[in-house]
Short mmCIF file of C-alpha atoms in Angstrom, two decimals:
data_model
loop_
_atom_site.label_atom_id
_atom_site.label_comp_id
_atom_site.label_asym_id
_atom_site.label_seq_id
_atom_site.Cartn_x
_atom_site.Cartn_y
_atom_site.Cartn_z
CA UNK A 3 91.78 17.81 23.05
CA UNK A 4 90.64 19.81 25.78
CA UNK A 5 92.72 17.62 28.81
CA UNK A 6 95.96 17.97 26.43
CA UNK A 7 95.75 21.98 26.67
CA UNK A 8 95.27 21.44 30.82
CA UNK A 9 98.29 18.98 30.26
CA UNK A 10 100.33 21.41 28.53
CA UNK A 11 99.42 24.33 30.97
CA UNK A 12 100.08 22.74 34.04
CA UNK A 13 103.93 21.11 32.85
CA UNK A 14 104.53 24.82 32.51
CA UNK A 15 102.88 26.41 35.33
CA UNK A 16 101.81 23.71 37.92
CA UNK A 17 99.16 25.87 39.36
CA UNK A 18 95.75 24.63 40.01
CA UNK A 19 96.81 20.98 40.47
CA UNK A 20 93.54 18.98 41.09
CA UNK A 21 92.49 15.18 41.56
CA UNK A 22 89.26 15.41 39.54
CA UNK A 23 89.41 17.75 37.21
CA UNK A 24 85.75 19.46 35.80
CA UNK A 25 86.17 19.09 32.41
CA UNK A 26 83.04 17.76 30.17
CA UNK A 27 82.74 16.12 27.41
CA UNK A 28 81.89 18.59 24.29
CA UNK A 29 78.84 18.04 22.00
CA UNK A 30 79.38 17.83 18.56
CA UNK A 31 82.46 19.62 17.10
CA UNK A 32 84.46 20.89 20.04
CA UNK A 33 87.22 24.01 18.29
CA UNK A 34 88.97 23.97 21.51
CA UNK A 35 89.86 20.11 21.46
CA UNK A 36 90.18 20.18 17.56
CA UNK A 37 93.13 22.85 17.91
CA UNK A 38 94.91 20.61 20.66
CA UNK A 39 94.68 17.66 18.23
CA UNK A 40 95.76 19.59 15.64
CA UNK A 41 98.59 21.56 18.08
CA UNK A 42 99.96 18.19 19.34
CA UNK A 43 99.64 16.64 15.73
CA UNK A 44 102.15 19.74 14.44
CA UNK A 45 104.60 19.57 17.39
CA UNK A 46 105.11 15.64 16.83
CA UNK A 47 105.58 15.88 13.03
CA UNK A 48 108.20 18.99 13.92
CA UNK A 49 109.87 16.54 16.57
CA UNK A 50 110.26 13.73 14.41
CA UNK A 51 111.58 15.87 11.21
CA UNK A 52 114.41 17.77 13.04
CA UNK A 53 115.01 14.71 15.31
CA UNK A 54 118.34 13.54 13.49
CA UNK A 55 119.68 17.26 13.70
CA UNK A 56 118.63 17.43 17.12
CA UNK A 57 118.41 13.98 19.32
CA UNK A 58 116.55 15.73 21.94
CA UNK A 59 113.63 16.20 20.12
CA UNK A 60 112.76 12.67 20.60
CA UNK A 61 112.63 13.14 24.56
CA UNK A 62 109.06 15.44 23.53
CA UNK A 63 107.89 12.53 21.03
CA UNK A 64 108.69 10.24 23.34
CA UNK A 65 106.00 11.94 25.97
CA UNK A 66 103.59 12.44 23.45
CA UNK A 67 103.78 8.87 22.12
CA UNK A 68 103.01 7.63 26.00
CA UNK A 69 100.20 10.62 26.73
CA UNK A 70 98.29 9.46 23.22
CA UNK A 71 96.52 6.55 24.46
CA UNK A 72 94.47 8.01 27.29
CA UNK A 73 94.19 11.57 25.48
CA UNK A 74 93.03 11.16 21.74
CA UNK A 75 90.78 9.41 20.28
CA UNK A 76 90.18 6.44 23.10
CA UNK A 77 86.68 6.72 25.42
CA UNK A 78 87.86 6.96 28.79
CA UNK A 79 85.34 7.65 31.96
CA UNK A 80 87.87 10.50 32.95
CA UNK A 81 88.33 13.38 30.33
CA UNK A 82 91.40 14.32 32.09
CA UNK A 83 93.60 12.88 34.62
CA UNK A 84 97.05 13.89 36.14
CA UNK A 85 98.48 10.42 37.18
CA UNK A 86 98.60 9.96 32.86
CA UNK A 87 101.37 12.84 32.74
CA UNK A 88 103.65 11.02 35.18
CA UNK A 89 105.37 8.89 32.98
CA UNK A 90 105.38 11.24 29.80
CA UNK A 91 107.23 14.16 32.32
CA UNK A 92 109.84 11.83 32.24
CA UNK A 93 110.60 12.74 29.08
CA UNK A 94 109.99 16.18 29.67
CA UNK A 95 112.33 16.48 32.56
CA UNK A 96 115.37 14.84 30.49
CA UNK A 97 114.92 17.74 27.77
CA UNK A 98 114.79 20.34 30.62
CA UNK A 99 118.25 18.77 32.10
CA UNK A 100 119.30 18.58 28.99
CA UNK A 101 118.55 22.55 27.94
CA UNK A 102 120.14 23.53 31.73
CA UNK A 103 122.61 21.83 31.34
CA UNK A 104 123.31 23.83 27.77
CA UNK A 105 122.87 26.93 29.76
CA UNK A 106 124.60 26.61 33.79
CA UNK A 107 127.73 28.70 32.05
CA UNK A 108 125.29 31.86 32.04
CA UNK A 109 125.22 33.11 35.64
CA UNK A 110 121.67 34.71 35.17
CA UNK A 111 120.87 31.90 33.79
CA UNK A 112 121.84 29.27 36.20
CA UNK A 113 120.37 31.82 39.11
CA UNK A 114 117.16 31.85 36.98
CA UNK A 115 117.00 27.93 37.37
CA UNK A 116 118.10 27.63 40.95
CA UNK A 117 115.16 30.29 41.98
CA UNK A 118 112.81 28.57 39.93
CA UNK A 119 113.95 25.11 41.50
CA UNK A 120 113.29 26.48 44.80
CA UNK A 121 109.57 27.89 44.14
CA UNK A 122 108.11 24.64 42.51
CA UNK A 123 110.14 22.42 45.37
CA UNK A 124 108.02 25.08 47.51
CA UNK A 125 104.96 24.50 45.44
CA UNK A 126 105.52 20.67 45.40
CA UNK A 127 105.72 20.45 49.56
CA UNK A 128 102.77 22.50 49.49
CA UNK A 129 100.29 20.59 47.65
CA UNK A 130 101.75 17.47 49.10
CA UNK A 131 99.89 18.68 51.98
CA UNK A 132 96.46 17.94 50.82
CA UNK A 133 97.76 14.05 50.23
CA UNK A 134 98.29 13.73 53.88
CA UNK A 135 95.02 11.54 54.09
CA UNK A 136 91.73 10.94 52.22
CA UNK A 137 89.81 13.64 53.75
CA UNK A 138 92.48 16.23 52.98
CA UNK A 139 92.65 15.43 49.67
CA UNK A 140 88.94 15.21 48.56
CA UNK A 141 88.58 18.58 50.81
CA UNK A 142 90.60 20.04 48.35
CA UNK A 143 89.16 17.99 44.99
CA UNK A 144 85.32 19.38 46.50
CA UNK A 145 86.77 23.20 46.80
CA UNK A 146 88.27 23.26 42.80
CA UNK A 147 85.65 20.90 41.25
CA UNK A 148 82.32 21.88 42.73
CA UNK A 149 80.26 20.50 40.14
CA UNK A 150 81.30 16.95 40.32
CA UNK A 151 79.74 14.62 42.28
CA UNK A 152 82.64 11.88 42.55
CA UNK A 153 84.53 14.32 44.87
CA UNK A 154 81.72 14.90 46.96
CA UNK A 155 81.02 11.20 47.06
CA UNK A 156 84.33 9.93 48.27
CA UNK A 157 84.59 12.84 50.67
CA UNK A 158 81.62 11.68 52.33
CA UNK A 159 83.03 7.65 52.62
CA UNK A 160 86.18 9.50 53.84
CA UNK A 161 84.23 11.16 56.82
CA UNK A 162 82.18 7.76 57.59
CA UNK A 163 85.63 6.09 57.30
CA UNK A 164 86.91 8.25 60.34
CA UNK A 165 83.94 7.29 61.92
CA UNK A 166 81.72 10.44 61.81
CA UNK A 167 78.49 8.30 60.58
CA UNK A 168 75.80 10.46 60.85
CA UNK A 169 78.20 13.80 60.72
CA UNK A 170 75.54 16.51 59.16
CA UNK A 171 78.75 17.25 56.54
CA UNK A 172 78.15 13.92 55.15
CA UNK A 173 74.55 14.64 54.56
CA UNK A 174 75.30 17.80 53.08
CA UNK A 175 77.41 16.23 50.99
CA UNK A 176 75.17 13.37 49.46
CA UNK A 177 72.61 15.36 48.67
CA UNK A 178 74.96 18.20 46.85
CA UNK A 179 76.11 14.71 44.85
CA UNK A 180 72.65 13.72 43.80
CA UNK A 181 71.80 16.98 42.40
CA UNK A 182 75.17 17.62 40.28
CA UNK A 183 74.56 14.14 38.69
CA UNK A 184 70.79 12.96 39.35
CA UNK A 185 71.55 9.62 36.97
CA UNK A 186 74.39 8.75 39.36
CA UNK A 187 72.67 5.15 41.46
CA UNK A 188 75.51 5.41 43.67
CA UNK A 189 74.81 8.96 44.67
CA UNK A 190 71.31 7.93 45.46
CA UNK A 191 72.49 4.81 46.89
CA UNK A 192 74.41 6.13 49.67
CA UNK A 193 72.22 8.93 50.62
CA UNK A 194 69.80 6.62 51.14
CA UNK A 195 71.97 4.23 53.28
CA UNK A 196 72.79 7.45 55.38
CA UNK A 197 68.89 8.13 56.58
CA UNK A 198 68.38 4.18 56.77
CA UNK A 199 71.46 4.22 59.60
CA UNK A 200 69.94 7.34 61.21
CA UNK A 201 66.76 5.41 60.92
CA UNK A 202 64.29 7.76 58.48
CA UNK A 203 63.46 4.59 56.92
CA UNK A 204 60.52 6.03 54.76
CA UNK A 205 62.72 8.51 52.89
CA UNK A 206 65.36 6.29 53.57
CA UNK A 207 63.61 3.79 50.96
CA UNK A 208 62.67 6.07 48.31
CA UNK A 209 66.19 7.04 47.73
CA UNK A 210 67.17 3.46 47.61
CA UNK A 211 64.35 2.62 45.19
CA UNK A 212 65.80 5.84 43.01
CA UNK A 213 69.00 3.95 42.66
CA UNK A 214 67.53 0.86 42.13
CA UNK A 215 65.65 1.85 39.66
CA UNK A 216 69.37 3.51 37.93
CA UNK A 217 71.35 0.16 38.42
CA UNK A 218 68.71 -2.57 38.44
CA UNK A 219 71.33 -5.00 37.30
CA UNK A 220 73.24 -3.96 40.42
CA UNK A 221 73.21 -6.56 43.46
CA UNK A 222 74.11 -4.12 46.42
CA UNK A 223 71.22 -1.66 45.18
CA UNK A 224 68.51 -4.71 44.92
CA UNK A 225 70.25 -5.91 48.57
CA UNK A 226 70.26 -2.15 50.33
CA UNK A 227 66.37 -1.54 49.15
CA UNK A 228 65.49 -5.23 50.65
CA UNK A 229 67.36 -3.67 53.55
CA UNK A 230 64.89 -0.71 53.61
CA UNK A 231 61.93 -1.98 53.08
CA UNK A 232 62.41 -4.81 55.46
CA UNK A 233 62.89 -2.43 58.39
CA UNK A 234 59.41 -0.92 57.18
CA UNK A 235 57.76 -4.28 57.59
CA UNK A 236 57.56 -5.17 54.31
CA UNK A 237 59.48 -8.56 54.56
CA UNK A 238 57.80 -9.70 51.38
CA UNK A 239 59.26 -6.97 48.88
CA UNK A 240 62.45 -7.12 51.11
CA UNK A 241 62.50 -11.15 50.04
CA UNK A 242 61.53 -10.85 46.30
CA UNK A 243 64.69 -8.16 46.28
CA UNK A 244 66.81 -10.28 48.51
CA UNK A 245 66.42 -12.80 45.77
CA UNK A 246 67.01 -11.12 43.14
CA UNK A 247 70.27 -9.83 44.17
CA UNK A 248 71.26 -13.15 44.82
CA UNK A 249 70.07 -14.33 41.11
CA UNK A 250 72.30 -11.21 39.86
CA UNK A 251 75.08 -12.27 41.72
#
């Protein structure tokens, strides 16, 4: 309920556009959500009634129809996503060349549409900007969601990725991740693999064993704590895990 009010706000004023969006799932009966059910419920019922007076109403069902399986009822690991408006603002932008196209004899009008044209093409160079590569973009993702951890996560890989392995930002940023979601084993995970390449092997290995102990069903966590504990010495630990990740495999 929550994602289709974000939805709704951003088709009308794109402002705010983010990759990762911080919304959380509500406990127990969420108003907020209830009323966009509710809203979206209304303005589909209203769409297909005056449909056969007005064809163009089925342009907005038509969106709806395509937004409702990733933003009703279905669990999905993100609350809120913009890649799931593409194809329903399809159908929005055929009823808004439709309604300008009803309008372009009013001068004010059509200069109305022509200025607004011009400040989201504006709006749209602009923010392709922060798509220019992977550090860019999560930059931007880590600024408007700062309680995530996902953001912080792959802005880190994107900083190893340009080859800044031990960069201090990276740090930084792994531990920021494991403290906005402390039940995250990949958080864990890859803060530990950070110390174990700048070799603080001891703390290195606690981390690891953290995020073991999250994902024990997980074969890189068993594999990266054998790693750990091996360059402590402790080949026979570093076997028994070695083997296991093998056996989960």
């Amino acid at each position: 309920g929550r994602a289709l009010w974000l939805y709704a706000r951003l088709t009308v004023f794109p402002a705010g556009l983010n990759f990762d969006h911080e919304i959380s799932s509500a406990q127990g009966l969420d108003p907020v959500g209830l009323a966009g059910l509710l809203a979206i419920a209304a303005l589909a019922a209203a769409c297909l009634f005056w449909s056969r007076r007005e064809p163009m109403l089925f342009f907005p069902l038509g969106a709806l129809i395509l937004l409702a399986p990733t933003s009703s009822i279905a669990p999905l690991g993100d609350i809120a996503a913009e890649r799931r408006m593409l194809l329903p603002l399809l159908c929005i932008a055929a009823v808004a060349g439709i309604l300008a196209s009803r309008v372009l004899l009013e001068r004010r009008l059509t200069i109305a549409l022509i200025a607004a044209a011009v400040l989201l093409s504006a709006s749209t160079y602009r923010r392709a900007e922060a798509w220019q590569d992977a550090e860019q973009l999560w930059a931007d993702t880590v600024e408007q969601s700062p309680s995530k951890a996902r953001p912080k996560l792959h802005l880190a890989r994107a900083l190893d990725e340009q080859g800044a392995i031990t960069d201090p930002r990276r740090e930084k940023l792994l531990r920021e991740a494991t403290s906005a979601e402390p039940r995250s084993a990949g958080a864990w995970g890859e803060l530990g693999l950070f110390l174990l390449r700048r070799q603080q092997t001891q703390e290195a290995a606690a981390l690891l064993k953290t995020a073991y102990e999250l994902a024990p069903d997980d074969p890189s966590m068993a594999a990266n704590l054998g790693v750990a504990l091996a360059a402590q010495g402790q080949l026979g630990e570093a076997e028994a895990l070695f083997r296991r990740a093998l056996d989960i495999n």
